[in-house]
Amino acid sequence: MRNDMLDVRLRVRRRTLWLAGMVGLLVTGGACWWALAASADVELGSMSSSGAGYRDECTYPDEGFWALFAADQDVAVVQTVRNDARWPITVTSLLPDVFRFGAVAADPRDDFAFDPSDGPPPGTTETVEIPPGREVAMWVVGPWGRLEADANRGGPAGMRTGIEHAPVRVRSLGITRETDVRLEKMLWISDLDLDSGQFQHEITELCVRTGRGA
C-alpha cells in the first residue's frame, strides 16, 4: 500500500513540475514575442520636403524650425517613414484627414520618387504595410484640426501653431500598439493669411534667400 501511495505522489509531483515548466515556457515565450514585436517601430525616413512652406535656416535655429505656412495656404508636406525590422509592419494613421501614406513602390529605388509641388498623389491611404528595410511617403496635409498642438508661439506677427509628431497605430507580429512618428522638425501654421502685411513681414524675417520649399 505504501509503495502504491508513493508512486501516486511521484506521478502527481512529476505532472505538477511538467505543467509548471510548460507554463513558464509559455510565459517566457510570450514575453519574448511581445518584446520583439515592441522593438519594431516606424522611424523617420531619409527624404523629406516642406513643399510650398517657408523655410528658415537661421532666425529660429533653436526650435527645429521646418516650415511655416499661412492660414490660407494648402499644406502638403511629405517625409518618408522607414521599417528597419526584419518583418513587415502595418502602420495606420490615427488622423487620416491629416496624415496619409503613399503606396509602396514596386522598385525599392523608387521609394524616394515623389514630388510635393502638386500635393498628395491619388490613392493615398490611412493604412500601409511597409516591407522590411523599405520606406514609404507619409503626407502631412492641413489644417490639422483635431491634432493637439506641440507648440504655440505668439508675437507681433500673430499666432502660429506647430506640430512635430504624427499619431499612428503599429501592428507588428500580430501585436498592435499606438505610438508617434516624429516629423523631421517643427511644422508651423500661422493664423494670418498669405497676403496680409503681418505675414509678409514675418517671412521677410526668415532666411528666405534659400528659396521656398525644400
JSON list of N, CA, C and O in Angstrom, two decimals, residues 81-120:
[
{"chain": "A", "resi": 81, "resn": "VAL", "atom": "N", "xyz": [8.86, 57.40, -44.16]},
{"chain": "A", "resi": 81, "resn": "VAL", "atom": "CA", "xyz": [9.00, 56.66, -42.91]},
{"chain": "A", "resi": 81, "resn": "VAL", "atom": "C", "xyz": [9.52, 55.27, -43.26]},
{"chain": "A", "resi": 81, "resn": "VAL", "atom": "O", "xyz": [9.19, 54.70, -44.29]},
{"chain": "A", "resi": 82, "resn": "ARG", "atom": "N", "xyz": [10.34, 54.75, -42.38]},
{"chain": "A", "resi": 82, "resn": "ARG", "atom": "CA", "xyz": [11.12, 53.54, -42.69]},
{"chain": "A", "resi": 82, "resn": "ARG", "atom": "C", "xyz": [10.81, 52.42, -41.70]},
{"chain": "A", "resi": 82, "resn": "ARG", "atom": "O", "xyz": [10.60, 52.64, -40.52]},
{"chain": "A", "resi": 83, "resn": "ASN", "atom": "N", "xyz": [10.85, 51.19, -42.22]},
{"chain": "A", "resi": 83, "resn": "ASN", "atom": "CA", "xyz": [10.72, 49.99, -41.41]},
{"chain": "A", "resi": 83, "resn": "ASN", "atom": "C", "xyz": [12.09, 49.31, -41.35]},
{"chain": "A", "resi": 83, "resn": "ASN", "atom": "O", "xyz": [12.56, 48.75, -42.34]},
{"chain": "A", "resi": 84, "resn": "ASP", "atom": "N", "xyz": [12.72, 49.37, -40.17]},
{"chain": "A", "resi": 84, "resn": "ASP", "atom": "CA", "xyz": [14.04, 48.75, -40.00]},
{"chain": "A", "resi": 84, "resn": "ASP", "atom": "C", "xyz": [13.96, 47.32, -39.48]},
{"chain": "A", "resi": 84, "resn": "ASP", "atom": "O", "xyz": [15.00, 46.68, -39.29]},
{"chain": "A", "resi": 85, "resn": "ALA", "atom": "N", "xyz": [12.76, 46.83, -39.23]},
{"chain": "A", "resi": 85, "resn": "ALA", "atom": "CA", "xyz": [12.62, 45.46, -38.72]},
{"chain": "A", "resi": 85, "resn": "ALA", "atom": "C", "xyz": [12.87, 44.45, -39.84]},
{"chain": "A", "resi": 85, "resn": "ALA", "atom": "O", "xyz": [12.94, 44.80, -41.02]},
{"chain": "A", "resi": 86, "resn": "ARG", "atom": "N", "xyz": [12.96, 43.18, -39.45]},
{"chain": "A", "resi": 86, "resn": "ARG", "atom": "CA", "xyz": [13.20, 42.10, -40.41]},
{"chain": "A", "resi": 86, "resn": "ARG", "atom": "C", "xyz": [11.90, 41.45, -40.88]},
{"chain": "A", "resi": 86, "resn": "ARG", "atom": "O", "xyz": [11.92, 40.38, -41.47]},
{"chain": "A", "resi": 87, "resn": "TRP", "atom": "N", "xyz": [10.78, 42.09, -40.57]},
{"chain": "A", "resi": 87, "resn": "TRP", "atom": "CA", "xyz": [9.47, 41.58, -40.97]},
{"chain": "A", "resi": 87, "resn": "TRP", "atom": "C", "xyz": [8.57, 42.78, -41.31]},
{"chain": "A", "resi": 87, "resn": "TRP", "atom": "O", "xyz": [8.87, 43.91, -40.93]},
{"chain": "A", "resi": 88, "resn": "PRO", "atom": "N", "xyz": [7.48, 42.55, -42.03]},
{"chain": "A", "resi": 88, "resn": "PRO", "atom": "CA", "xyz": [6.61, 43.68, -42.40]},
{"chain": "A", "resi": 88, "resn": "PRO", "atom": "C", "xyz": [5.96, 44.31, -41.17]},
{"chain": "A", "resi": 88, "resn": "PRO", "atom": "O", "xyz": [5.71, 43.64, -40.16]},
{"chain": "A", "resi": 89, "resn": "ILE", "atom": "N", "xyz": [5.69, 45.61, -41.27]},
{"chain": "A", "resi": 89, "resn": "ILE", "atom": "CA", "xyz": [4.99, 46.36, -40.22]},
{"chain": "A", "resi": 89, "resn": "ILE", "atom": "C", "xyz": [3.81, 47.08, -40.88]},
{"chain": "A", "resi": 89, "resn": "ILE", "atom": "O", "xyz": [3.97, 47.71, -41.92]},
{"chain": "A", "resi": 90, "resn": "THR", "atom": "N", "xyz": [2.64, 46.96, -40.28]},
{"chain": "A", "resi": 90, "resn": "THR", "atom": "CA", "xyz": [1.47, 47.68, -40.78]},
{"chain": "A", "resi": 90, "resn": "THR", "atom": "C", "xyz": [1.26, 48.94, -39.95]},
{"chain": "A", "resi": 90, "resn": "THR", "atom": "O", "xyz": [1.22, 48.88, -38.72]},
{"chain": "A", "resi": 91, "resn": "VAL", "atom": "N", "xyz": [1.15, 50.08, -40.63]},
{"chain": "A", "resi": 91, "resn": "VAL", "atom": "CA", "xyz": [1.00, 51.36, -39.96]},
{"chain": "A", "resi": 91, "resn": "VAL", "atom": "C", "xyz": [-0.33, 51.98, -40.36]},
{"chain": "A", "resi": 91, "resn": "VAL", "atom": "O", "xyz": [-0.66, 52.04, -41.55]},
{"chain": "A", "resi": 92, "resn": "THR", "atom": "N", "xyz": [-1.09, 52.44, -39.37]},
{"chain": "A", "resi": 92, "resn": "THR", "atom": "CA", "xyz": [-2.38, 53.08, -39.61]},
{"chain": "A", "resi": 92, "resn": "THR", "atom": "C", "xyz": [-2.37, 54.48, -39.00]},
{"chain": "A", "resi": 92, "resn": "THR", "atom": "O", "xyz": [-2.04, 54.64, -37.82]},
{"chain": "A", "resi": 93, "resn": "SER", "atom": "N", "xyz": [-2.73, 55.47, -39.78]},
{"chain": "A", "resi": 93, "resn": "SER", "atom": "CA", "xyz": [-2.82, 56.83, -39.28]},
{"chain": "A", "resi": 93, "resn": "SER", "atom": "C", "xyz": [-4.02, 56.95, -38.35]},
{"chain": "A", "resi": 93, "resn": "SER", "atom": "O", "xyz": [-5.13, 56.53, -38.69]},
{"chain": "A", "resi": 94, "resn": "LEU", "atom": "N", "xyz": [-3.82, 57.55, -37.19]},
{"chain": "A", "resi": 94, "resn": "LEU", "atom": "CA", "xyz": [-4.92, 57.80, -36.27]},
{"chain": "A", "resi": 94, "resn": "LEU", "atom": "C", "xyz": [-5.64, 59.11, -36.59]},
{"chain": "A", "resi": 94, "resn": "LEU", "atom": "O", "xyz": [-6.70, 59.39, -36.01]},
{"chain": "A", "resi": 95, "resn": "LEU", "atom": "N", "xyz": [-5.09, 59.89, -37.51]},
{"chain": "A", "resi": 95, "resn": "LEU", "atom": "CA", "xyz": [-5.73, 61.11, -38.00]},
{"chain": "A", "resi": 95, "resn": "LEU", "atom": "C", "xyz": [-5.60, 61.12, -39.52]},
{"chain": "A", "resi": 95, "resn": "LEU", "atom": "O", "xyz": [-4.80, 61.85, -40.10]},
{"chain": "A", "resi": 96, "resn": "PRO", "atom": "N", "xyz": [-6.40, 60.28, -40.20]},
{"chain": "A", "resi": 96, "resn": "PRO", "atom": "CA", "xyz": [-6.24, 60.13, -41.65]},
{"chain": "A", "resi": 96, "resn": "PRO", "atom": "C", "xyz": [-6.58, 61.38, -42.45]},
{"chain": "A", "resi": 96, "resn": "PRO", "atom": "O", "xyz": [-6.24, 61.45, -43.63]},
{"chain": "A", "resi": 97, "resn": "ASP", "atom": "N", "xyz": [-7.25, 62.35, -41.83]},
{"chain": "A", "resi": 97, "resn": "ASP", "atom": "CA", "xyz": [-7.50, 63.59, -42.55]},
{"chain": "A", "resi": 97, "resn": "ASP", "atom": "C", "xyz": [-6.29, 64.51, -42.53]},
{"chain": "A", "resi": 97, "resn": "ASP", "atom": "O", "xyz": [-6.26, 65.53, -43.22]},
{"chain": "A", "resi": 98, "resn": "VAL", "atom": "N", "xyz": [-5.27, 64.16, -41.74]},
{"chain": "A", "resi": 98, "resn": "VAL", "atom": "CA", "xyz": [-4.05, 64.97, -41.64]},
{"chain": "A", "resi": 98, "resn": "VAL", "atom": "C", "xyz": [-2.83, 64.20, -42.16]},
{"chain": "A", "resi": 98, "resn": "VAL", "atom": "O", "xyz": [-1.99, 64.75, -42.87]},
{"chain": "A", "resi": 99, "resn": "PHE", "atom": "N", "xyz": [-2.73, 62.93, -41.80]},
{"chain": "A", "resi": 99, "resn": "PHE", "atom": "CA", "xyz": [-1.57, 62.11, -42.18]},
{"chain": "A", "resi": 99, "resn": "PHE", "atom": "C", "xyz": [-2.04, 60.94, -43.03]},
{"chain": "A", "resi": 99, "resn": "PHE", "atom": "O", "xyz": [-2.88, 60.14, -42.59]},
{"chain": "A", "resi": 100, "resn": "ARG", "atom": "N", "xyz": [-1.46, 60.80, -44.22]},
{"chain": "A", "resi": 100, "resn": "ARG", "atom": "CA", "xyz": [-1.83, 59.71, -45.13]},
{"chain": "A", "resi": 100, "resn": "ARG", "atom": "C", "xyz": [-0.56, 59.16, -45.78]},
{"chain": "A", "resi": 100, "resn": "ARG", "atom": "O", "xyz": [0.45, 59.86, -45.87]},
{"chain": "A", "resi": 101, "resn": "PHE", "atom": "N", "xyz": [-0.64, 57.90, -46.23]},
{"chain": "A", "resi": 101, "resn": "PHE", "atom": "CA", "xyz": [0.54, 57.22, -46.73]},
{"chain": "A", "resi": 101, "resn": "PHE", "atom": "C", "xyz": [0.43, 56.97, -48.24]},
{"chain": "A", "resi": 101, "resn": "PHE", "atom": "O", "xyz": [-0.64, 56.66, -48.76]},
{"chain": "A", "resi": 102, "resn": "GLY", "atom": "N", "xyz": [1.56, 57.10, -48.90]},
{"chain": "A", "resi": 102, "resn": "GLY", "atom": "CA", "xyz": [1.63, 56.71, -50.29]},
{"chain": "A", "resi": 102, "resn": "GLY", "atom": "C", "xyz": [1.81, 55.20, -50.41]},
{"chain": "A", "resi": 102, "resn": "GLY", "atom": "O", "xyz": [2.04, 54.50, -49.43]},
{"chain": "A", "resi": 103, "resn": "ALA", "atom": "N", "xyz": [1.70, 54.71, -51.62]},
{"chain": "A", "resi": 103, "resn": "ALA", "atom": "CA", "xyz": [1.83, 53.27, -51.85]},
{"chain": "A", "resi": 103, "resn": "ALA", "atom": "C", "xyz": [3.31, 52.85, -51.81]},
{"chain": "A", "resi": 103, "resn": "ALA", "atom": "O", "xyz": [4.20, 53.65, -52.03]},
{"chain": "A", "resi": 104, "resn": "VAL", "atom": "N", "xyz": [3.53, 51.58, -51.51]},
{"chain": "A", "resi": 104, "resn": "VAL", "atom": "CA", "xyz": [4.88, 51.02, -51.57]},
{"chain": "A", "resi": 104, "resn": "VAL", "atom": "C", "xyz": [5.28, 50.89, -53.03]},
{"chain": "A", "resi": 104, "resn": "VAL", "atom": "O", "xyz": [4.54, 50.31, -53.84]},
{"chain": "A", "resi": 105, "resn": "ALA", "atom": "N", "xyz": [6.41, 51.44, -53.39]},
{"chain": "A", "resi": 105, "resn": "ALA", "atom": "CA", "xyz": [6.87, 51.40, -54.78]},
{"chain": "A", "resi": 105, "resn": "ALA", "atom": "C", "xyz": [7.21, 49.96, -55.19]},
{"chain": "A", "resi": 105, "resn": "ALA", "atom": "O", "xyz": [7.67, 49.15, -54.37]},
{"chain": "A", "resi": 106, "resn": "ALA", "atom": "N", "xyz": [6.98, 49.65, -56.45]},
{"chain": "A", "resi": 106, "resn": "ALA", "atom": "CA", "xyz": [7.32, 48.32, -56.96]},
{"chain": "A", "resi": 106, "resn": "ALA", "atom": "C", "xyz": [8.83, 48.09, -56.91]},
{"chain": "A", "resi": 106, "resn": "ALA", "atom": "O", "xyz": [9.30, 46.99, -56.66]},
{"chain": "A", "resi": 107, "resn": "ASP", "atom": "N", "xyz": [9.59, 49.14, -57.18]},
{"chain": "A", "resi": 107, "resn": "ASP", "atom": "CA", "xyz": [11.05, 49.08, -57.18]},
{"chain": "A", "resi": 107, "resn": "ASP", "atom": "C", "xyz": [11.57, 49.88, -56.00]},
{"chain": "A", "resi": 107, "resn": "ASP", "atom": "O", "xyz": [11.24, 51.06, -55.84]},
{"chain": "A", "resi": 108, "resn": "PRO", "atom": "N", "xyz": [12.39, 49.26, -55.11]},
{"chain": "A", "resi": 108, "resn": "PRO", "atom": "CA", "xyz": [12.92, 49.99, -53.95]},
{"chain": "A", "resi": 108, "resn": "PRO", "atom": "C", "xyz": [13.65, 51.27, -54.33]},
{"chain": "A", "resi": 108, "resn": "PRO", "atom": "O", "xyz": [13.71, 52.20, -53.53]},
{"chain": "A", "resi": 109, "resn": "ARG", "atom": "N", "xyz": [14.18, 51.35, -55.53]},
{"chain": "A", "resi": 109, "resn": "ARG", "atom": "CA", "xyz": [14.87, 52.57, -55.95]},
{"chain": "A", "resi": 109, "resn": "ARG", "atom": "C", "xyz": [13.90, 53.74, -56.11]},
{"chain": "A", "resi": 109, "resn": "ARG", "atom": "O", "xyz": [14.33, 54.90, -56.18]},
{"chain": "A", "resi": 110, "resn": "ASP", "atom": "N", "xyz": [12.59, 53.44, -56.17]},
{"chain": "A", "resi": 110, "resn": "ASP", "atom": "CA", "xyz": [11.59, 54.49, -56.31]},
{"chain": "A", "resi": 110, "resn": "ASP", "atom": "C", "xyz": [10.95, 54.87, -54.98]},
{"chain": "A", "resi": 110, "resn": "ASP", "atom": "O", "xyz": [9.95, 55.60, -54.96]},
{"chain": "A", "resi": 111, "resn": "ASP", "atom": "N", "xyz": [11.52, 54.39, -53.86]},
{"chain": "A", "resi": 111, "resn": "ASP", "atom": "CA", "xyz": [10.95, 54.73, -52.55]},
{"chain": "A", "resi": 111, "resn": "ASP", "atom": "C", "xyz": [10.96, 56.23, -52.30]},
{"chain": "A", "resi": 111, "resn": "ASP", "atom": "O", "xyz": [10.17, 56.74, -51.50]},
{"chain": "A", "resi": 112, "resn": "PHE", "atom": "N", "xyz": [11.87, 56.93, -52.96]},
{"chain": "A", "resi": 112, "resn": "PHE", "atom": "CA", "xyz": [12.02, 58.36, -52.70]},
{"chain": "A", "resi": 112, "resn": "PHE", "atom": "C", "xyz": [11.54, 59.20, -53.88]},
{"chain": "A", "resi": 112, "resn": "PHE", "atom": "O", "xyz": [11.81, 60.40, -53.94]},
{"chain": "A", "resi": 113, "resn": "ALA", "atom": "N", "xyz": [10.82, 58.60, -54.81]},
{"chain": "A", "resi": 113, "resn": "ALA", "atom": "CA", "xyz": [10.38, 59.32, -56.01]},
{"chain": "A", "resi": 113, "resn": "ALA", "atom": "C", "xyz": [9.02, 59.95, -55.75]},
{"chain": "A", "resi": 113, "resn": "ALA", "atom": "O", "xyz": [7.98, 59.32, -55.95]},
{"chain": "A", "resi": 114, "resn": "PHE", "atom": "N", "xyz": [9.03, 61.19, -55.26]},
{"chain": "A", "resi": 114, "resn": "PHE", "atom": "CA", "xyz": [7.78, 61.91, -55.06]},
{"chain": "A", "resi": 114, "resn": "PHE", "atom": "C", "xyz": [8.01, 63.38, -55.31]},
{"chain": "A", "resi": 114, "resn": "PHE", "atom": "O", "xyz": [9.12, 63.89, -55.19]},
{"chain": "A", "resi": 115, "resn": "ASP", "atom": "N", "xyz": [6.96, 64.07, -55.71]},
{"chain": "A", "resi": 115, "resn": "ASP", "atom": "CA", "xyz": [7.02, 65.50, -55.99]},
{"chain": "A", "resi": 115, "resn": "ASP", "atom": "C", "xyz": [5.90, 66.18, -55.22]},
{"chain": "A", "resi": 115, "resn": "ASP", "atom": "O", "xyz": [4.73, 66.03, -55.56]},
{"chain": "A", "resi": 116, "resn": "PRO", "atom": "N", "xyz": [6.23, 66.92, -54.15]},
{"chain": "A", "resi": 116, "resn": "PRO", "atom": "CA", "xyz": [5.18, 67.52, -53.33]},
{"chain": "A", "resi": 116, "resn": "PRO", "atom": "C", "xyz": [4.56, 68.78, -53.92]},
{"chain": "A", "resi": 116, "resn": "PRO", "atom": "O", "xyz": [3.60, 69.31, -53.36]},
{"chain": "A", "resi": 117, "resn": "SER", "atom": "N", "xyz": [5.06, 69.25, -55.04]},
{"chain": "A", "resi": 117, "resn": "SER", "atom": "CA", "xyz": [4.59, 70.52, -55.58]},
{"chain": "A", "resi": 117, "resn": "SER", "atom": "C", "xyz": [3.11, 70.48, -55.95]},
{"chain": "A", "resi": 117, "resn": "SER", "atom": "O", "xyz": [2.42, 71.50, -55.88]},
{"chain": "A", "resi": 118, "resn": "ASP", "atom": "N", "xyz": [2.60, 69.31, -56.34]},
{"chain": "A", "resi": 118, "resn": "ASP", "atom": "CA", "xyz": [1.19, 69.19, -56.73]},
{"chain": "A", "resi": 118, "resn": "ASP", "atom": "C", "xyz": [0.33, 68.58, -55.62]},
{"chain": "A", "resi": 118, "resn": "ASP", "atom": "O", "xyz": [-0.83, 68.23, -55.84]},
{"chain": "A", "resi": 119, "resn": "GLY", "atom": "N", "xyz": [0.89, 68.45, -54.43]},
{"chain": "A", "resi": 119, "resn": "GLY", "atom": "CA", "xyz": [0.13, 67.86, -53.33]},
{"chain": "A", "resi": 119, "resn": "GLY", "atom": "C", "xyz": [0.18, 66.34, -53.36]},
{"chain": "A", "resi": 119, "resn": "GLY", "atom": "O", "xyz": [0.84, 65.73, -54.21]},
{"chain": "A", "resi": 120, "resn": "PRO", "atom": "N", "xyz": [-0.52, 65.71, -52.43]},
{"chain": "A", "resi": 120, "resn": "PRO", "atom": "CA", "xyz": [-0.50, 64.23, -52.36]},
{"chain": "A", "resi": 120, "resn": "PRO", "atom": "C", "xyz": [-1.03, 63.61, -53.64]},
{"chain": "A", "resi": 120, "resn": "PRO", "atom": "O", "xyz": [-1.98, 64.11, -54.25]}
]
